[in-house]
Amino acid sequence: MVHPEEIQRYIEQGLACEHVRVAGDGHHFEAVVVSAEFRGKSRVQQHQLVYRALGDRMREEIHALAMQTFTPEDWAAANR
Amino acid sequence: MDAQQTIKQQVTSNPVVLYMKGTPHFPQCGFSAMAVQILRACGVEEFFSVNVLDEPEIRNGVKEYANWPTIPQLYVNGEFVGGSDIMREMYESGELQKVLAKQAA
């Protein structure tokens, strides 16, 4: 079983992030990722960056990961 | 035809294509079910769907085609739009309706 903390660590190691939060019950996960790397990229490209950070480590479980990506600016606006 | 050629042909010869688990009437995964619901909420009743559970070569091939590791995958006019998270975000912001309206016009 995969723990949300492991997924969070993988993302942090593979991508320069301002903020990462992963929640889940071991079967389904939800990730919120904030990174300056997302600036100027489409949503598809943003999610691809996170998938790349995860690499092959979640090949089996990745289908159960729901994801939201934000640039630091969008994140600040969303939390205002 | 190999899987990449088949996919290319499917996404370019149909305006809206959804690769999913199960069928629109009987989705076999929550994310695929949500993708179908979102398309219907956008007024799209007719679309080309591929049940990847019946087609293992397409199931693997489509992940490579868009460099995207998950199913469902939505294509409009040959362009990869996103998976279910992106579809939901775009639906909520009204962007998806615009993308889909273009193909219907």
PDB file of C-alpha atoms in Angstrom:
ATOM      1  CA  MET A   1       0.000   0.000   0.000  1.00  0.00           C
ATOM      2  CA  VAL A   2       1.227   3.488  -0.823  1.00  0.00           C
ATOM      3  CA  HIS A   3       1.079   6.204   1.824  1.00  0.00           C
ATOM      4  CA  PRO A   4       0.224   9.791   0.913  1.00  0.00           C
ATOM      5  CA  GLU A   5       3.482  10.921   2.600  1.00  0.00           C
ATOM      6  CA  GLU A   6       5.511   8.801   0.147  1.00  0.00           C
ATOM      7  CA  ILE A   7       3.804  10.364  -2.865  1.00  0.00           C
ATOM      8  CA  GLN A   8       4.371  13.799  -1.361  1.00  0.00           C
ATOM      9  CA  ARG A   9       8.079  13.013  -0.916  1.00  0.00           C
ATOM     10  CA  TYR A  10       8.426  11.737  -4.501  1.00  0.00           C
ATOM     11  CA  ILE A  11       6.877  14.922  -5.861  1.00  0.00           C
ATOM     12  CA  GLU A  12       9.058  17.127  -3.652  1.00  0.00           C
ATOM     13  CA  GLN A  13      12.182  15.284  -4.741  1.00  0.00           C
ATOM     14  CA  GLY A  14      11.411  15.450  -8.437  1.00  0.00           C
ATOM     15  CA  LEU A  15      10.043  18.965  -8.779  1.00  0.00           C
ATOM     16  CA  ALA A  16      10.913  22.310  -7.171  1.00  0.00           C
ATOM     17  CA  CYS A  17       7.690  23.059  -5.313  1.00  0.00           C
ATOM     18  CA  GLU A  18       6.493  25.885  -3.129  1.00  0.00           C
ATOM     19  CA  HIS A  19       3.845  23.680  -1.619  1.00  0.00           C
ATOM     20  CA  VAL A  20       2.741  20.060  -1.908  1.00  0.00           C
ATOM     21  CA  ARG A  21      -0.093  18.426  -0.083  1.00  0.00           C
ATOM     22  CA  VAL A  22      -1.173  14.847  -0.683  1.00  0.00           C
ATOM     23  CA  ALA A  23      -4.110  13.270   1.077  1.00  0.00           C
ATOM     24  CA  GLY A  24      -5.484   9.793   0.634  1.00  0.00           C
ATOM     25  CA  ASP A  25      -6.643   6.547   2.142  1.00  0.00           C
ATOM     26  CA  GLY A  26      -4.106   4.238   0.491  1.00  0.00           C
ATOM     27  CA  HIS A  27      -6.353   3.595  -2.496  1.00  0.00           C
ATOM     28  CA  HIS A  28      -7.301   7.042  -3.728  1.00  0.00           C
ATOM     29  CA  PHE A  29      -5.148  10.140  -3.450  1.00  0.00           C
ATOM     30  CA  GLU A  30      -5.549  13.851  -3.959  1.00  0.00           C
ATOM     31  CA  ALA A  31      -2.575  16.084  -4.575  1.00  0.00           C
ATOM     32  CA  VAL A  32      -2.300  19.862  -4.569  1.00  0.00           C
ATOM     33  CA  VAL A  33       0.994  21.045  -6.061  1.00  0.00           C
ATOM     34  CA  VAL A  34       2.246  24.643  -6.228  1.00  0.00           C
ATOM     35  CA  SER A  35       5.385  25.279  -8.264  1.00  0.00           C
ATOM     36  CA  ALA A  36       7.055  28.169 -10.071  1.00  0.00           C
ATOM     37  CA  GLU A  37       7.936  25.603 -12.766  1.00  0.00           C
ATOM     38  CA  PHE A  38       4.281  25.698 -13.837  1.00  0.00           C
ATOM     39  CA  ARG A  39       4.484  29.316 -15.011  1.00  0.00           C
ATOM     40  CA  GLY A  40       3.613  29.699 -18.668  1.00  0.00           C
ATOM     41  CA  LYS A  41       2.630  26.046 -19.045  1.00  0.00           C
ATOM     42  CA  SER A  42      -0.707  24.513 -19.964  1.00  0.00           C
ATOM     43  CA  ARG A  43      -2.520  22.349 -17.435  1.00  0.00           C
ATOM     44  CA  VAL A  44      -1.566  19.266 -19.410  1.00  0.00           C
ATOM     45  CA  GLN A  45       2.114  20.274 -19.252  1.00  0.00           C
ATOM     46  CA  GLN A  46       1.815  21.035 -15.514  1.00  0.00           C
ATOM     47  CA  HIS A  47       0.379  17.609 -14.771  1.00  0.00           C
ATOM     48  CA  GLN A  48       3.036  16.004 -16.993  1.00  0.00           C
ATOM     49  CA  LEU A  49       5.731  17.627 -14.820  1.00  0.00           C
ATOM     50  CA  VAL A  50       4.221  16.029 -11.724  1.00  0.00           C
ATOM     51  CA  TYR A  51       3.890  12.665 -13.457  1.00  0.00           C
ATOM     52  CA  ARG A  52       7.534  12.941 -14.502  1.00  0.00           C
ATOM     53  CA  ALA A  53       8.549  13.638 -10.879  1.00  0.00           C
ATOM     54  CA  LEU A  54       6.709  10.493  -9.827  1.00  0.00           C
ATOM     55  CA  GLY A  55       8.417   8.500 -12.568  1.00  0.00           C
ATOM     56  CA  ASP A  56       7.795   4.779 -12.579  1.00  0.00           C
ATOM     57  CA  ARG A  57       7.251   4.608  -8.854  1.00  0.00           C
ATOM     58  CA  MET A  58       3.517   4.870  -9.106  1.00  0.00           C
ATOM     59  CA  ARG A  59       2.903   3.022 -12.322  1.00  0.00           C
ATOM     60  CA  GLU A  60       0.236   0.876 -10.712  1.00  0.00           C
ATOM     61  CA  GLU A  61      -1.295   3.385  -8.332  1.00  0.00           C
ATOM     62  CA  ILE A  62      -1.128   6.529 -10.420  1.00  0.00           C
ATOM     63  CA  HIS A  63      -4.588   6.086 -11.878  1.00  0.00           C
ATOM     64  CA  ALA A  64      -5.946   6.728  -8.391  1.00  0.00           C
ATOM     65  CA  LEU A  65      -4.278  10.143  -8.090  1.00  0.00           C
ATOM     66  CA  ALA A  66      -6.423  13.229  -8.568  1.00  0.00           C
ATOM     67  CA  MET A  67      -4.393  16.369  -9.028  1.00  0.00           C
ATOM     68  CA  GLN A  68      -4.648  20.149  -8.894  1.00  0.00           C
ATOM     69  CA  THR A  69      -1.719  22.293  -9.992  1.00  0.00           C
ATOM     70  CA  PHE A  70      -1.127  25.990  -9.295  1.00  0.00           C
ATOM     71  CA  THR A  71       1.541  28.565 -10.043  1.00  0.00           C
ATOM     72  CA  PRO A  72       2.516  30.526  -6.891  1.00  0.00           C
ATOM     73  CA  GLU A  73       0.462  33.460  -8.210  1.00  0.00           C
ATOM     74  CA  ASP A  74      -2.652  31.359  -8.844  1.00  0.00           C
ATOM     75  CA  TRP A  75      -2.254  29.709  -5.455  1.00  0.00           C
ATOM     76  CA  ALA A  76      -2.044  33.098  -3.696  1.00  0.00           C
ATOM     77  CA  ALA A  77      -5.151  34.266  -5.583  1.00  0.00           C
ATOM     78  CA  ALA A  78      -7.033  31.061  -4.748  1.00  0.00           C
ATOM     79  CA  ASN A  79      -6.283  31.439  -1.045  1.00  0.00           C
ATOM     80  CA  ARG A  80      -6.924  35.146  -0.756  1.00  0.00           C
TER      81      ARG A  80
ATOM     82  CA  MET B   1      -1.595  -0.640 -38.353  1.00  0.00           C
ATOM     83  CA  ASP B   2       0.167  -0.363 -35.006  1.00  0.00           C
ATOM     84  CA  ALA B   3      -1.437   1.172 -31.918  1.00  0.00           C
ATOM     85  CA  GLN B   4       0.060   4.645 -32.462  1.00  0.00           C
ATOM     86  CA  GLN B   5      -1.302   4.777 -36.028  1.00  0.00           C
ATOM     87  CA  THR B   6      -4.705   3.515 -34.905  1.00  0.00           C
ATOM     88  CA  ILE B   7      -4.906   6.182 -32.196  1.00  0.00           C
ATOM     89  CA  LYS B   8      -3.837   8.910 -34.576  1.00  0.00           C
ATOM     90  CA  GLN B   9      -6.508   7.831 -37.019  1.00  0.00           C
ATOM     91  CA  GLN B  10      -9.194   7.690 -34.306  1.00  0.00           C
ATOM     92  CA  VAL B  11      -8.452  11.135 -32.868  1.00  0.00           C
ATOM     93  CA  THR B  12      -8.143  12.845 -36.241  1.00  0.00           C
ATOM     94  CA  SER B  13     -11.195  11.312 -37.903  1.00  0.00           C
ATOM     95  CA  ASN B  14     -13.597  11.963 -34.986  1.00  0.00           C
ATOM     96  CA  PRO B  15     -14.189  15.428 -33.491  1.00  0.00           C
ATOM     97  CA  VAL B  16     -14.527  14.199 -29.888  1.00  0.00           C
ATOM     98  CA  VAL B  17     -12.800  11.039 -28.685  1.00  0.00           C
ATOM     99  CA  LEU B  18     -12.768   9.639 -25.156  1.00  0.00           C
ATOM    100  CA  TYR B  19     -10.493   6.763 -24.156  1.00  0.00           C
ATOM    101  CA  MET B  20     -12.103   5.270 -21.088  1.00  0.00           C
ATOM    102  CA  LYS B  21     -12.569   2.201 -18.937  1.00  0.00           C
ATOM    103  CA  GLY B  22     -15.932   0.710 -19.805  1.00  0.00           C
ATOM    104  CA  THR B  23     -18.518   2.307 -22.083  1.00  0.00           C
ATOM    105  CA  PRO B  24     -20.481   5.573 -21.795  1.00  0.00           C
ATOM    106  CA  HIS B  25     -23.520   3.521 -20.708  1.00  0.00           C
ATOM    107  CA  PHE B  26     -21.527   1.345 -18.344  1.00  0.00           C
ATOM    108  CA  PRO B  27     -18.329   3.033 -17.158  1.00  0.00           C
ATOM    109  CA  GLN B  28     -16.106   0.781 -15.080  1.00  0.00           C
ATOM    110  CA  CYS B  29     -14.102   3.427 -13.263  1.00  0.00           C
ATOM    111  CA  GLY B  30     -15.171   6.519 -11.314  1.00  0.00           C
ATOM    112  CA  PHE B  31     -12.867   8.835 -13.252  1.00  0.00           C
ATOM    113  CA  SER B  32     -14.184   7.564 -16.603  1.00  0.00           C
ATOM    114  CA  ALA B  33     -17.767   7.941 -15.351  1.00  0.00           C
ATOM    115  CA  MET B  34     -17.026  11.548 -14.400  1.00  0.00           C
ATOM    116  CA  ALA B  35     -15.525  12.253 -17.826  1.00  0.00           C
ATOM    117  CA  VAL B  36     -18.707  10.999 -19.542  1.00  0.00           C
ATOM    118  CA  GLN B  37     -20.894  13.059 -17.194  1.00  0.00           C
ATOM    119  CA  ILE B  38     -18.883  16.188 -17.913  1.00  0.00           C
ATOM    120  CA  LEU B  39     -19.186  15.694 -21.690  1.00  0.00           C
ATOM    121  CA  ARG B  40     -22.953  15.272 -21.338  1.00  0.00           C
ATOM    122  CA  ALA B  41     -23.145  18.354 -19.105  1.00  0.00           C
ATOM    123  CA  CYS B  42     -21.449  20.225 -21.949  1.00  0.00           C
ATOM    124  CA  GLY B  43     -24.204  19.036 -24.291  1.00  0.00           C
ATOM    125  CA  VAL B  44     -22.092  16.407 -26.048  1.00  0.00           C
ATOM    126  CA  GLU B  45     -24.201  13.268 -26.386  1.00  0.00           C
ATOM    127  CA  GLU B  46     -22.470  11.759 -29.395  1.00  0.00           C
ATOM    128  CA  PHE B  47     -18.785  11.069 -29.178  1.00  0.00           C
ATOM    129  CA  PHE B  48     -16.382   8.368 -30.219  1.00  0.00           C
ATOM    130  CA  SER B  49     -15.373   6.271 -27.226  1.00  0.00           C
ATOM    131  CA  VAL B  50     -12.854   3.483 -26.888  1.00  0.00           C
ATOM    132  CA  ASN B  51     -13.109   0.961 -24.074  1.00  0.00           C
ATOM    133  CA  VAL B  52      -9.452   0.381 -23.246  1.00  0.00           C
ATOM    134  CA  LEU B  53     -10.346  -2.645 -21.095  1.00  0.00           C
ATOM    135  CA  ASP B  54     -11.203  -4.451 -24.348  1.00  0.00           C
ATOM    136  CA  GLU B  55      -8.097  -3.206 -26.158  1.00  0.00           C
ATOM    137  CA  PRO B  56      -4.880  -3.680 -24.192  1.00  0.00           C
ATOM    138  CA  GLU B  57      -2.694  -2.400 -27.045  1.00  0.00           C
ATOM    139  CA  ILE B  58      -4.636   0.844 -27.221  1.00  0.00           C
ATOM    140  CA  ARG B  59      -4.631   1.064 -23.423  1.00  0.00           C
ATOM    141  CA  ASN B  60      -0.822   1.110 -23.395  1.00  0.00           C
ATOM    142  CA  GLY B  61      -0.477   3.000 -26.662  1.00  0.00           C
ATOM    143  CA  VAL B  62      -2.620   5.942 -25.638  1.00  0.00           C
ATOM    144  CA  LYS B  63      -0.427   6.551 -22.577  1.00  0.00           C
ATOM    145  CA  GLU B  64       2.550   6.879 -24.887  1.00  0.00           C
ATOM    146  CA  TYR B  65       0.668   8.863 -27.525  1.00  0.00           C
ATOM    147  CA  ALA B  66      -0.062  11.816 -25.230  1.00  0.00           C
ATOM    148  CA  ASN B  67       2.777  11.169 -22.768  1.00  0.00           C
ATOM    149  CA  TRP B  68       0.015  10.840 -20.184  1.00  0.00           C
ATOM    150  CA  PRO B  69      -0.085   7.882 -17.780  1.00  0.00           C
ATOM    151  CA  THR B  70      -3.777   7.711 -16.932  1.00  0.00           C
ATOM    152  CA  ILE B  71      -7.172   6.927 -18.443  1.00  0.00           C
ATOM    153  CA  PRO B  72      -9.594   8.625 -19.234  1.00  0.00           C
ATOM    154  CA  GLN B  73      -8.147  10.831 -21.959  1.00  0.00           C
ATOM    155  CA  LEU B  74     -10.158  13.371 -23.956  1.00  0.00           C
ATOM    156  CA  TYR B  75      -9.217  14.490 -27.479  1.00  0.00           C
ATOM    157  CA  VAL B  76     -10.966  17.242 -29.412  1.00  0.00           C
ATOM    158  CA  ASN B  77     -10.117  17.739 -33.091  1.00  0.00           C
ATOM    159  CA  GLY B  78      -7.056  15.575 -32.719  1.00  0.00           C
ATOM    160  CA  GLU B  79      -5.670  17.534 -29.762  1.00  0.00           C
ATOM    161  CA  PHE B  80      -5.180  15.990 -26.338  1.00  0.00           C
ATOM    162  CA  VAL B  81      -7.236  18.083 -23.891  1.00  0.00           C
ATOM    163  CA  GLY B  82      -6.582  16.264 -20.623  1.00  0.00           C
ATOM    164  CA  GLY B  83      -7.698  13.673 -18.120  1.00  0.00           C
ATOM    165  CA  SER B  84     -10.633  13.850 -15.727  1.00  0.00           C
ATOM    166  CA  ASP B  85      -9.079  16.424 -13.348  1.00  0.00           C
ATOM    167  CA  ILE B  86      -8.377  18.838 -16.173  1.00  0.00           C
ATOM    168  CA  MET B  87     -11.789  18.198 -17.728  1.00  0.00           C
ATOM    169  CA  ARG B  88     -13.422  19.095 -14.412  1.00  0.00           C
ATOM    170  CA  GLU B  89     -11.373  22.267 -13.932  1.00  0.00           C
ATOM    171  CA  MET B  90     -12.056  23.359 -17.512  1.00  0.00           C
ATOM    172  CA  TYR B  91     -15.758  22.561 -17.142  1.00  0.00           C
ATOM    173  CA  GLU B  92     -16.004  24.609 -13.956  1.00  0.00           C
ATOM    174  CA  SER B  93     -14.285  27.583 -15.581  1.00  0.00           C
ATOM    175  CA  GLY B  94     -16.378  27.289 -18.765  1.00  0.00           C
ATOM    176  CA  GLU B  95     -13.324  26.642 -20.953  1.00  0.00           C
ATOM    177  CA  LEU B  96     -14.294  23.106 -21.894  1.00  0.00           C
ATOM    178  CA  GLN B  97     -17.696  24.222 -23.170  1.00  0.00           C
ATOM    179  CA  LYS B  98     -15.882  26.653 -25.498  1.00  0.00           C
ATOM    180  CA  VAL B  99     -13.470  24.001 -26.766  1.00  0.00           C
ATOM    181  CA  LEU B 100     -16.354  21.615 -27.415  1.00  0.00           C
ATOM    182  CA  ALA B 101     -18.584  24.290 -28.979  1.00  0.00           C
ATOM    183  CA  LYS B 102     -15.917  24.945 -31.607  1.00  0.00           C
ATOM    184  CA  GLN B 103     -15.999  21.387 -32.848  1.00  0.00           C
ATOM    185  CA  ALA B 104     -19.805  21.331 -32.991  1.00  0.00           C
ATOM    186  CA  ALA B 105     -19.998  24.507 -35.085  1.00  0.00           C
TER     187      ALA B 105
END
